PDB file of C-alpha atoms in Angstrom:
ATOM      1  CA  MET A   2     118.142 124.239  91.110  1.00 55.00           C
ATOM      2  CA  THR A   3     114.544 123.843  89.976  1.00 61.00           C
ATOM      3  CA  ASN A   4     115.178 122.441  86.484  1.00 83.00           C
ATOM      4  CA  PHE A   5     118.315 120.511  87.332  1.00 92.00           C
ATOM      5  CA  SER A   6     116.853 118.644  90.309  1.00 96.00           C
ATOM      6  CA  GLN A   7     114.005 116.902  88.491  1.00 96.00           C
ATOM      7  CA  LYS A   8     116.015 113.737  87.840  1.00 97.00           C
ATOM      8  CA  PHE A   9     116.994 113.590  91.519  1.00 98.00           C
ATOM      9  CA  TYR A  10     113.399 113.911  92.729  1.00 98.00           C
ATOM     10  CA  ARG A  11     112.195 111.154  90.397  1.00 97.00           C
ATOM     11  CA  ASN A  12     114.971 108.794  91.430  1.00 98.00           C
ATOM     12  CA  PHE A  13     114.485 109.575  95.106  1.00 98.00           C
ATOM     13  CA  TYR A  14     110.829 108.531  94.983  1.00 98.00           C
ATOM     14  CA  LEU A  15     111.677 105.284  93.172  1.00 98.00           C
ATOM     15  CA  LYS A  16     114.769 104.324  95.179  1.00 98.00           C
ATOM     16  CA  THR A  17     113.368 105.046  98.656  1.00 98.00           C
ATOM     17  CA  ASN A  18     110.029 103.324  98.074  1.00 97.00           C
ATOM     18  CA  GLY A  19     107.825 106.391  97.880  1.00 97.00           C
ATOM     19  CA  PHE A  20     109.549 109.101  99.916  1.00 98.00           C
ATOM     20  CA  ILE A  21     109.658 112.569  98.353  1.00 98.00           C
ATOM     21  CA  PRO A  22     112.105 115.398  99.161  1.00 98.00           C
ATOM     22  CA  THR A  23     110.511 118.669 100.225  1.00 96.00           C
ATOM     23  CA  LYS A  24     110.395 121.490  97.685  1.00 93.00           C
ATOM     24  CA  PRO A  25     112.392 123.585  98.240  1.00 90.00           C
ATOM     25  CA  LEU A  26     114.778 120.993  99.553  1.00 91.00           C
ATOM     26  CA  ASN A  27     115.820 120.969 103.195  1.00 82.00           C
ATOM     27  CA  GLN A  28     112.661 122.479 104.714  1.00 90.00           C
ATOM     28  CA  ASP A  29     110.960 120.800 107.672  1.00 96.00           C
ATOM     29  CA  VAL A  30     107.842 118.672 107.254  1.00 97.00           C
ATOM     30  CA  PHE A  31     106.026 116.692 109.967  1.00 98.00           C
ATOM     31  CA  PRO A  32     103.345 113.976 110.074  1.00 98.00           C
ATOM     32  CA  GLY A  33      99.984 115.676 109.822  1.00 97.00           C
ATOM     33  CA  ASP A  34     101.210 118.647 107.767  1.00 98.00           C
ATOM     34  CA  PHE A  35      98.849 119.457 104.916  1.00 98.00           C
ATOM     35  CA  PHE A  36      99.851 121.368 101.802  1.00 98.00           C
ATOM     36  CA  GLN A  37      99.098 122.103  98.161  1.00 97.00           C
ATOM     37  CA  ILE A  38     101.381 122.226  95.139  1.00 95.00           C
ATOM     38  CA  ARG A  39     101.022 125.493  93.232  1.00 92.00           C
ATOM     39  CA  ASN A  40     103.152 126.627  90.301  1.00 90.00           C
ATOM     40  CA  GLY A  41     105.864 124.126  91.158  1.00 90.00           C
ATOM     41  CA  GLU A  42     105.989 125.081  94.833  1.00 89.00           C
ATOM     42  CA  MET A  43     105.029 123.162  97.954  1.00 94.00           C
ATOM     43  CA  ILE A  44     102.719 125.493  99.890  1.00 95.00           C
ATOM     44  CA  PRO A  45     102.418 124.500 103.600  1.00 96.00           C
ATOM     45  CA  LEU A  46      98.949 125.240 104.999  1.00 97.00           C
ATOM     46  CA  GLY A  47      98.875 123.764 108.495  1.00 97.00           C
ATOM     47  CA  ASN A  48      98.951 120.573 110.539  1.00 97.00           C
ATOM     48  CA  ILE A  49      95.910 118.455 111.379  1.00 98.00           C
ATOM     49  CA  TYR A  50      97.054 118.066 114.997  1.00 97.00           C
ATOM     50  CA  ARG A  51      98.210 121.627 115.591  1.00 96.00           C
ATOM     51  CA  GLU A  52      94.992 123.070 114.138  1.00 96.00           C
ATOM     52  CA  GLY A  53      92.841 120.758 116.266  1.00 96.00           C
ATOM     53  CA  ILE A  54      91.369 118.977 113.229  1.00 97.00           C
ATOM     54  CA  ILE A  55      92.427 115.710 114.866  1.00 97.00           C
ATOM     55  CA  ASP A  56      92.294 115.536 118.649  1.00 95.00           C
ATOM     56  CA  LYS A  57      95.589 115.007 120.482  1.00 90.00           C
ATOM     57  CA  ASP A  58      94.154 111.894 122.173  1.00 93.00           C
ATOM     58  CA  ASP A  59      93.645 110.314 118.732  1.00 95.00           C
ATOM     59  CA  ALA A  60      97.288 110.781 117.718  1.00 95.00           C
ATOM     60  CA  GLU A  61      99.234 107.522 117.305  1.00 97.00           C
ATOM     61  CA  PHE A  62     102.775 107.597 115.934  1.00 97.00           C
ATOM     62  CA  GLY A  63     105.586 105.189 115.256  1.00 98.00           C
ATOM     63  CA  TYR A  64     108.973 106.719 116.116  1.00 98.00           C
ATOM     64  CA  GLY A  65     112.439 105.803 114.856  1.00 97.00           C
ATOM     65  CA  ILE A  66     111.196 103.308 112.240  1.00 98.00           C
ATOM     66  CA  GLN A  67     114.318 101.897 110.589  1.00 98.00           C
ATOM     67  CA  LEU A  68     114.511 102.242 106.807  1.00 98.00           C
ATOM     68  CA  ASN A  69     116.693 100.279 104.386  1.00 97.00           C
ATOM     69  CA  PRO A  70     120.034 102.165 104.294  1.00 97.00           C
ATOM     70  CA  ALA A  71     120.946 100.721 100.891  1.00 96.00           C
ATOM     71  CA  SER A  72     117.999 102.614  99.368  1.00 97.00           C
ATOM     72  CA  TRP A  73     119.415 105.956 100.510  1.00 98.00           C
ATOM     73  CA  ASP A  74     122.707 105.803  98.615  1.00 97.00           C
ATOM     74  CA  PHE A  75     122.305 106.250  94.847  1.00 97.00           C
ATOM     75  CA  ASN A  76     123.342 108.335  91.859  1.00 97.00           C
ATOM     76  CA  ASP A  77     122.541 108.870  88.198  1.00 97.00           C
ATOM     77  CA  GLY A  78     125.055 109.724  85.494  1.00 97.00           C
ATOM     78  CA  VAL A  79     128.092 109.913  87.787  1.00 97.00           C
ATOM     79  CA  SER A  80     131.439 108.184  87.265  1.00 95.00           C
ATOM     80  CA  LYS A  81     134.626 108.166  89.362  1.00 92.00           C
ATOM     81  CA  PRO A  82     137.579 108.703  87.018  1.00 92.00           C
ATOM     82  CA  TYR A  83     139.981 108.959  89.941  1.00 87.00           C
ATOM     83  CA  SER A  84     140.070 107.627  93.482  1.00 78.00           C
ATOM     84  CA  GLY A  85     143.279 107.188  95.422  1.00 77.00           C
ATOM     85  CA  ARG A  86     145.727 108.170  98.158  1.00 73.00           C
ATOM     86  CA  GLU A  87     148.116 111.100  97.768  1.00 66.00           C
ATOM     87  CA  SER A  88     150.689 112.815  99.960  1.00 59.00           C
ATOM     88  CA  GLU A  89     151.821 116.400 100.503  1.00 62.00           C
ATOM     89  CA  HIS A  90     154.087 118.426 102.787  1.00 53.00           C
ATOM     90  CA  ASN A  91     152.620 120.490 105.581  1.00 53.00           C
ATOM     91  CA  SER A  92     153.989 123.809 106.884  1.00 52.00           C
ATOM     92  CA  LEU A  93     156.397 121.942 109.159  1.00 50.00           C
ATOM     93  CA  GLY A  94     157.901 120.048 106.242  1.00 50.00           C
ATOM     94  CA  GLU A  95     156.240 116.812 107.263  1.00 53.00           C
ATOM     95  CA  ASP A  96     154.577 114.437 104.841  1.00 55.00           C
ATOM     96  CA  PHE A  97     150.907 113.599 105.298  1.00 58.00           C
ATOM     97  CA  GLU A  98     148.567 111.393 103.293  1.00 69.00           C
ATOM     98  CA  PHE A  99     145.000 112.013 102.267  1.00 76.00           C
ATOM     99  CA  SER A 100     142.289 110.337 100.192  1.00 84.00           C
ATOM    100  CA  LYS A 101     141.251 112.056  96.984  1.00 88.00           C
ATOM    101  CA  GLN A 102     138.353 111.410  94.629  1.00 92.00           C
ATOM    102  CA  VAL A 103     137.101 112.967  91.393  1.00 94.00           C
ATOM    103  CA  LEU A 104     133.429 112.669  90.437  1.00 96.00           C
ATOM    104  CA  ALA A 105     132.380 113.308  86.820  1.00 97.00           C
ATOM    105  CA  PHE A 106     128.766 114.140  85.878  1.00 97.00           C
ATOM    106  CA  ASP A 107     127.688 113.248  82.340  1.00 96.00           C
ATOM    107  CA  SER A 108     124.645 115.515  81.838  1.00 97.00           C
ATOM    108  CA  PRO A 109     122.683 118.424  83.337  1.00 97.00           C
ATOM    109  CA  GLY A 110     120.823 117.077  86.358  1.00 97.00           C
ATOM    110  CA  SER A 111     123.169 114.155  86.950  1.00 98.00           C
ATOM    111  CA  PHE A 112     123.529 113.744  90.685  1.00 98.00           C
ATOM    112  CA  MET A 113     125.005 111.823  93.592  1.00 97.00           C
ATOM    113  CA  PHE A 114     123.133 111.363  96.867  1.00 98.00           C
ATOM    114  CA  LYS A 115     124.162 109.639 100.063  1.00 97.00           C
ATOM    115  CA  GLY A 116     122.071 109.483 103.250  1.00 97.00           C
ATOM    116  CA  ASN A 117     123.129 107.614 106.382  1.00 97.00           C
ATOM    117  CA  ASN A 118     121.037 105.839 109.022  1.00 97.00           C
ATOM    118  CA  PRO A 119     117.576 106.706 107.648  1.00 98.00           C
ATOM    119  CA  GLU A 120     114.560 106.385 109.915  1.00 98.00           C
ATOM    120  CA  SER A 121     111.033 107.727 109.982  1.00 98.00           C
ATOM    121  CA  VAL A 122     108.129 108.948 112.106  1.00 98.00           C
ATOM    122  CA  LYS A 123     104.758 107.672 110.886  1.00 98.00           C
ATOM    123  CA  ILE A 124     101.053 108.112 111.587  1.00 98.00           C
ATOM    124  CA  LEU A 125     100.031 104.609 112.669  1.00 98.00           C
ATOM    125  CA  ASN A 126      96.249 104.970 112.679  1.00 97.00           C
ATOM    126  CA  TRP A 127      95.689 106.672 109.319  1.00 98.00           C
ATOM    127  CA  ASN A 128      92.947 104.176 108.386  1.00 97.00           C
ATOM    128  CA  ASP A 129      90.986 105.323 111.430  1.00 97.00           C
ATOM    129  CA  LEU A 130      91.405 109.001 110.550  1.00 97.00           C
ATOM    130  CA  GLY A 131      90.991 109.069 106.775  1.00 97.00           C
ATOM    131  CA  ALA A 132      87.197 109.257 106.483  1.00 97.00           C
ATOM    132  CA  SER A 133      86.878 111.864 109.211  1.00 97.00           C
ATOM    133  CA  LEU A 134      89.616 113.951 107.615  1.00 98.00           C
ATOM    134  CA  ILE A 135      87.799 114.012 104.273  1.00 97.00           C
ATOM    135  CA  ILE A 136      84.727 115.517 105.908  1.00 97.00           C
ATOM    136  CA  LYS A 137      86.690 117.960 108.049  1.00 97.00           C
ATOM    137  CA  LEU A 138      89.041 119.152 105.298  1.00 97.00           C
ATOM    138  CA  THR A 139      86.362 119.531 102.615  1.00 95.00           C
ATOM    139  CA  GLN A 140      83.303 120.624 104.631  1.00 95.00           C
ATOM    140  CA  VAL A 141      83.843 121.432 108.310  1.00 95.00           C
ATOM    141  CA  PHE A 142      87.174 123.227 108.822  1.00 96.00           C
ATOM    142  CA  TYR A 143      88.044 123.943 105.185  1.00 95.00           C
ATOM    143  CA  SER A 144      86.617 123.507 101.691  1.00 92.00           C
ATOM    144  CA  PHE A 145      89.589 121.863  99.973  1.00 94.00           C
ATOM    145  CA  ARG A 146      89.109 120.247  96.581  1.00 91.00           C
ATOM    146  CA  GLU A 147      92.729 119.144  96.431  1.00 93.00           C
ATOM    147  CA  VAL A 148      95.168 118.780  99.305  1.00 97.00           C
ATOM    148  CA  TYR A 149      98.010 116.551 100.510  1.00 98.00           C
ATOM    149  CA  VAL A 150      98.491 115.256 104.055  1.00 98.00           C
ATOM    150  CA  VAL A 151     101.923 114.043 105.215  1.00 98.00           C
ATOM    151  CA  THR A 152     101.600 110.561 106.745  1.00 98.00           C
ATOM    152  CA  GLU A 153     105.299 109.863 107.352  1.00 98.00           C
ATOM    153  CA  CYS A 154     108.495 111.904 107.470  1.00 98.00           C
ATOM    154  CA  ALA A 155     112.056 110.586 107.225  1.00 98.00           C
ATOM    155  CA  THR A 156     115.358 111.804 108.581  1.00 98.00           C
ATOM    156  CA  THR A 157     118.998 110.723 108.268  1.00 98.00           C
ATOM    157  CA  SER A 158     121.937 111.231 110.596  1.00 97.00           C
ATOM    158  CA  ASP A 159     123.439 113.123 107.647  1.00 97.00           C
ATOM    159  CA  TRP A 160     122.997 113.388 103.884  1.00 97.00           C
ATOM    160  CA  THR A 161     124.977 114.852 101.002  1.00 97.00           C
ATOM    161  CA  LEU A 162     123.760 115.795  97.522  1.00 97.00           C
ATOM    162  CA  ALA A 163     125.576 117.096  94.451  1.00 97.00           C
ATOM    163  CA  ILE A 164     123.743 118.015  91.213  1.00 98.00           C
ATOM    164  CA  ALA A 165     125.459 119.084  87.983  1.00 97.00           C
ATOM    165  CA  SER A 166     124.356 121.930  85.736  1.00 96.00           C
ATOM    166  CA  SER A 167     126.030 120.600  82.565  1.00 96.00           C
ATOM    167  CA  GLU A 168     127.608 117.545  80.979  1.00 96.00           C
ATOM    168  CA  LYS A 169     130.980 118.880  82.139  1.00 95.00           C
ATOM    169  CA  GLY A 170     130.161 118.802  85.822  1.00 96.00           C
ATOM    170  CA  GLU A 171     133.037 117.748  88.038  1.00 97.00           C
ATOM    171  CA  LEU A 172     133.646 117.587  91.778  1.00 96.00           C
ATOM    172  CA  GLU A 173     137.048 116.978  93.342  1.00 94.00           C
ATOM    173  CA  ILE A 174     137.034 116.130  97.044  1.00 93.00           C
ATOM    174  CA  ALA A 175     139.607 115.013  99.617  1.00 89.00           C
ATOM    175  CA  ALA A 176     139.675 113.700 103.195  1.00 86.00           C
ATOM    176  CA  ASN A 177     142.751 113.601 105.404  1.00 77.00           C
ATOM    177  CA  SER A 178     141.563 110.721 107.588  1.00 62.00           C
ATOM    178  CA  GLU A 179     143.618 107.578 107.177  1.00 58.00           C
ATOM    179  CA  ASN A 180     140.644 105.358 107.931  1.00 53.00           C
ATOM    180  CA  TYR A 181     139.078 105.525 104.464  1.00 48.00           C
ATOM    181  CA  GLY A 182     141.881 104.179 102.334  1.00 51.00           C
ATOM    182  CA  LEU A 183     140.534 103.974  98.785  1.00 49.00           C
ATOM    183  CA  THR A 184     136.876 103.840  99.813  1.00 63.00           C
ATOM    184  CA  ASP A 185     134.254 106.347  98.694  1.00 79.00           C
ATOM    185  CA  ILE A 186     134.680 109.572 100.672  1.00 88.00           C
ATOM    186  CA  PHE A 187     131.654 111.414  99.239  1.00 92.00           C
ATOM    187  CA  GLY A 188     129.401 112.395 102.112  1.00 90.00           C
ATOM    188  CA  HIS A 189     131.960 111.922 104.897  1.00 88.00           C
ATOM    189  CA  SER A 190     132.067 114.639 107.547  1.00 86.00           C
ATOM    190  CA  ASP A 191     135.711 115.577 106.983  1.00 85.00           C
ATOM    191  CA  ALA A 192     135.589 115.524 103.174  1.00 88.00           C
ATOM    192  CA  LYS A 193     136.635 118.875 101.721  1.00 90.00           C
ATOM    193  CA  THR A 194     135.997 120.302  98.279  1.00 92.00           C
ATOM    194  CA  ILE A 195     139.212 120.930  96.378  1.00 91.00           C
ATOM    195  CA  GLN A 196     137.483 122.269  93.292  1.00 93.00           C
ATOM    196  CA  SER A 197     134.166 122.046  91.478  1.00 94.00           C
ATOM    197  CA  LYS A 198     133.014 122.734  87.947  1.00 96.00           C
ATOM    198  CA  ASP A 199     129.432 123.238  86.710  1.00 97.00           C
ATOM    199  CA  ILE A 200     127.905 122.024  89.969  1.00 97.00           C
ATOM    200  CA  GLU A 201     124.437 123.538  90.449  1.00 96.00           C
ATOM    201  CA  TYR A 202     123.880 122.289  93.998  1.00 96.00           C
ATOM    202  CA  TYR A 203     126.194 120.796  96.604  1.00 96.00           C
ATOM    203  CA  HIS A 204     125.103 120.469 100.203  1.00 95.00           C
ATOM    204  CA  ARG A 205     125.766 118.324 103.256  1.00 95.00           C
ATOM    205  CA  GLU A 206     123.201 118.221 106.055  1.00 96.00           C
ATOM    206  CA  ASP A 207     124.485 116.867 109.374  1.00 95.00           C
ATOM    207  CA  LYS A 208     121.269 117.138 111.411  1.00 96.00           C
ATOM    208  CA  ARG A 209     118.183 114.933 111.551  1.00 96.00           C
ATOM    209  CA  LYS A 210     115.980 117.400 109.714  1.00 96.00           C
ATOM    210  CA  PRO A 211     112.647 115.949 108.499  1.00 97.00           C
ATOM    211  CA  SER A 212     113.089 116.887 104.843  1.00 97.00           C
ATOM    212  CA  PHE A 213     111.579 113.768 103.210  1.00 98.00           C
ATOM    213  CA  PHE A 214     108.019 112.531 103.367  1.00 98.00           C
ATOM    214  CA  ARG A 215     105.241 110.252 102.204  1.00 98.00           C
ATOM    215  CA  ALA A 216     101.764 111.694 101.770  1.00 98.00           C
ATOM    216  CA  LYS A 217      98.156 110.983 100.912  1.00 98.00           C
ATOM    217  CA  LYS A 218      96.336 113.145  98.385  1.00 98.00           C
ATOM    218  CA  LEU A 219      92.646 113.942  98.123  1.00 96.00           C
ATOM    219  CA  VAL A 220      91.097 112.638  94.889  1.00 93.00           C
ATOM    220  CA  ILE A 221      87.598 112.143  93.535  1.00 89.00           C
ATOM    221  CA  GLN A 222      85.913 108.742  93.773  1.00 87.00           C
ATOM    222  CA  ASN A 223      86.260 106.663  90.596  1.00 79.00           C
ATOM    223  CA  GLU A 224      82.522 105.977  90.433  1.00 76.00           C
ATOM    224  CA  ARG A 225      81.751 109.700  90.311  1.00 71.00           C
ATOM    225  CA  LEU A 226      84.419 110.240  87.658  1.00 69.00           C
ATOM    226  CA  ASP A 227      82.907 107.512  85.483  1.00 71.00           C
ATOM    227  CA  GLN A 228      79.458 109.035  85.814  1.00 71.00           C
ATOM    228  CA  PHE A 229      80.794 112.431  84.880  1.00 67.00           C
ATOM    229  CA  ALA A 230      82.733 111.080  81.879  1.00 66.00           C
ATOM    230  CA  ASN A 231      79.632 109.332  80.550  1.00 70.00           C
ATOM    231  CA  GLN A 232      77.623 112.500  81.036  1.00 69.00           C
ATOM    232  CA  MET A 233      80.193 114.532  79.084  1.00 68.00           C
ATOM    233  CA  ILE A 234      80.171 112.057  76.205  1.00 70.00           C
ATOM    234  CA  THR A 235      76.376 112.099  76.051  1.00 71.00           C
ATOM    235  CA  GLU A 236      76.277 115.884  76.120  1.00 71.00           C
ATOM    236  CA  ARG A 237      78.747 116.119  73.254  1.00 72.00           C
ATOM    237  CA  GLU A 238      76.802 113.627  71.154  1.00 72.00           C
ATOM    238  CA  PHE A 239      73.694 115.810  71.262  1.00 78.00           C
ATOM    239  CA  LYS A 240      75.445 119.169  71.188  1.00 80.00           C
ATOM    240  CA  HIS A 241      75.474 119.406  67.382  1.00 78.00           C
ATOM    241  CA  ASP A 242      71.768 118.566  67.115  1.00 82.00           C
ATOM    242  CA  TRP A 243      70.981 121.304  69.592  1.00 83.00           C
ATOM    243  CA  ALA A 244      73.234 123.826  67.822  1.00 83.00           C
ATOM    244  CA  SER A 245      71.615 123.135  64.440  1.00 83.00           C
ATOM    245  CA  GLN A 246      68.180 123.878  65.845  1.00 86.00           C
ATOM    246  CA  PHE A 247      69.130 126.816  68.032  1.00 88.00           C
ATOM    247  CA  PHE A 248      71.336 128.905  65.722  1.00 88.00           C
ATOM    248  CA  ASP A 249      70.071 130.348  62.458  1.00 86.00           C
ATOM    249  CA  TYR A 250      73.250 129.374  60.635  1.00 86.00           C
ATOM    250  CA  ASN A 251      74.417 126.411  58.562  1.00 85.00           C
ATOM    251  CA  PHE A 252      77.302 125.075  60.672  1.00 80.00           C
ATOM    252  CA  GLU A 253      79.216 122.113  59.191  1.00 80.00           C
ATOM    253  CA  PHE A 254      80.596 119.463  61.507  1.00 73.00           C
ATOM    254  CA  GLU A 255      81.440 115.758  61.762  1.00 72.00           C
ATOM    255  CA  PRO A 256      80.348 113.303  64.458  1.00 64.00           C
ATOM    256  CA  ILE A 257      82.679 113.083  67.474  1.00 60.00           C
ATOM    257  CA  ASN A 258      83.752 109.564  68.369  1.00 57.00           C
ATOM    258  CA  TYR A 259      86.269 109.376  71.231  1.00 53.00           C
ATOM    259  CA  GLN A 260      86.479 108.710  74.941  1.00 55.00           C
ATOM    260  CA  THR A 261      86.878 111.664  77.273  1.00 52.00           C
ATOM    261  CA  PRO A 262      90.067 111.346  79.352  1.00 54.00           C
ATOM    262  CA  ILE A 263      89.774 111.682  83.122  1.00 53.00           C
ATOM    263  CA  SER A 264      92.350 114.356  83.874  1.00 56.00           C
ATOM    264  CA  PRO A 265      92.842 116.443  87.018  1.00 56.00           C
ATOM    265  CA  ASN A 266      91.076 119.281  85.225  1.00 55.00           C
ATOM    266  CA  THR A 267      88.142 116.984  84.517  1.00 58.00           C
ATOM    267  CA  GLN A 268      87.968 116.157  88.217  1.00 61.00           C
ATOM    268  CA  ALA A 269      87.805 119.833  89.075  1.00 59.00           C
ATOM    269  CA  CYS A 270      85.010 120.341  86.542  1.00 64.00           C
ATOM    270  CA  LEU A 271      82.936 117.677  88.250  1.00 69.00           C
ATOM    271  CA  LEU A 272      82.914 119.540  91.547  1.00 73.00           C
ATOM    272  CA  ASP A 273      82.275 122.880  89.849  1.00 72.00           C
ATOM    273  CA  MET A 274      79.132 121.471  88.233  1.00 70.00           C
ATOM    274  CA  LEU A 275      77.570 120.076  91.393  1.00 73.00           C
ATOM    275  CA  LYS A 276      74.262 121.628  92.337  1.00 73.00           C
ATOM    276  CA  ALA A 277      74.085 123.880  95.355  1.00 75.00           C
ATOM    277  CA  ASN A 278      74.349 121.931  98.652  1.00 84.00           C
ATOM    278  CA  GLU A 279      74.827 118.626  96.805  1.00 83.00           C
ATOM    279  CA  LEU A 280      78.275 118.310  98.382  1.00 87.00           C
ATOM    280  CA  ASN A 281      77.898 118.438 102.162  1.00 91.00           C
ATOM    281  CA  PRO A 282      79.202 116.619 105.268  1.00 93.00           C
ATOM    282  CA  ASN A 283      76.752 113.784 104.652  1.00 92.00           C
ATOM    283  CA  THR A 284      77.804 113.218 101.019  1.00 90.00           C
ATOM    284  CA  ALA A 285      81.531 114.115 101.091  1.00 92.00           C
ATOM    285  CA  LEU A 286      82.643 110.470 101.319  1.00 94.00           C
ATOM    286  CA  LEU A 287      80.704 109.716  98.122  1.00 90.00           C
ATOM    287  CA  TYR A 288      82.866 112.159  96.197  1.00 90.00           C
ATOM    288  CA  PHE A 289      86.332 111.955  97.780  1.00 94.00           C
ATOM    289  CA  ARG A 290      88.909 109.344  98.746  1.00 95.00           C
ATOM    290  CA  TRP A 291      92.598 109.256  99.712  1.00 98.00           C
ATOM    291  CA  GLU A 292      95.343 108.004  97.438  1.00 97.00           C
ATOM    292  CA  ASP A 293      99.118 107.724  97.881  1.00 98.00           C
ATOM    293  CA  ALA A 294     101.113 110.595  96.427  1.00 98.00           C
ATOM    294  CA  ASN A 295     103.074 109.246  93.445  1.00 97.00           C
ATOM    295  CA  LEU A 296     105.373 110.215  90.576  1.00 97.00           C
ATOM    296  CA  ASP A 297     102.637 112.314  88.971  1.00 96.00           C
ATOM    297  CA  ASP A 298     102.695 114.477  92.074  1.00 97.00           C
ATOM    298  CA  VAL A 299     106.498 114.677  92.009  1.00 97.00           C
ATOM    299  CA  GLU A 300     106.216 116.023  88.449  1.00 96.00           C
ATOM    300  CA  LYS A 301     104.002 118.861  89.701  1.00 95.00           C
ATOM    301  CA  PHE A 302     107.068 120.276  91.453  1.00 95.00           C
ATOM    302  CA  PHE A 303     108.470 121.052  88.010  1.00 94.00           C
ATOM    303  CA  ILE A 304     105.430 122.577  86.324  1.00 88.00           C
ATOM    304  CA  SER A 305     105.531 126.350  86.259  1.00 76.00           C
ATOM    305  CA  TYR A 306     102.835 128.575  84.808  1.00 67.00           C
ATOM    306  CA  GLY A 307     105.024 131.644  84.555  1.00 55.00           C
ATOM    307  CA  GLU A 308     104.797 134.920  86.402  1.00 45.00           C
TER     308      GLU A 308
END
């Protein structure tokens, strides 16, 4: 469901105040897990506590932190053309009633999500660990230039998600419990699928699996980026003068007059151009800082560079 789930991932981040579903969905993720995003995939690499990067005695967690349940029930592009009570005969000739609902999806990627009783487990002393982690992850234990660390994971008592693959997506569900009346039965434990049409993904999880997270990402200090950008602009200004004197050829060119954007690729170039031993445990904090994972990082789940 890679292409069809993009709208869901974006909305999830915005509606739940910064939580992100794992990719692929429904895998386990715990506070302290560190990972990279490569070719649209979330690549787990380890856990700062399990690997001994952070001592067990320095671990402080908040457990069962209650989250706003209203933020975990949302949809995009879904209507309910029918919702009501119906009756049928069973094998004994007796009448029984059931609730029935039809959900219509208006475009590819339209979705409905419902999670109940959300709560989280969170690293409480991140501010005490952040600086040490930069040094350990970039110089001591590993030599990361980009990495994410999970600071909080969320679970629900159960969640249900349906994603359409076309503008004709339709899901017809029913529940035989008499307690629901005409209320929404999507996501209820005894709801059954009568029929579906053009539904790319439909799943109900009834366990408290930690499949949603918040994370910090390693980025380069703004001051170093500014210095590098200015250096690039200066180099480009004098490049043509140098080329005219160095090559025995009459190149024609016009002056360049624009600001160099600070992109992720530019950040990588900065570290590649550092002199030998310039980046070390004593200088790592001058070059790196932590930043909250955001929508730009969610978009990386949907960037593929081919085979």
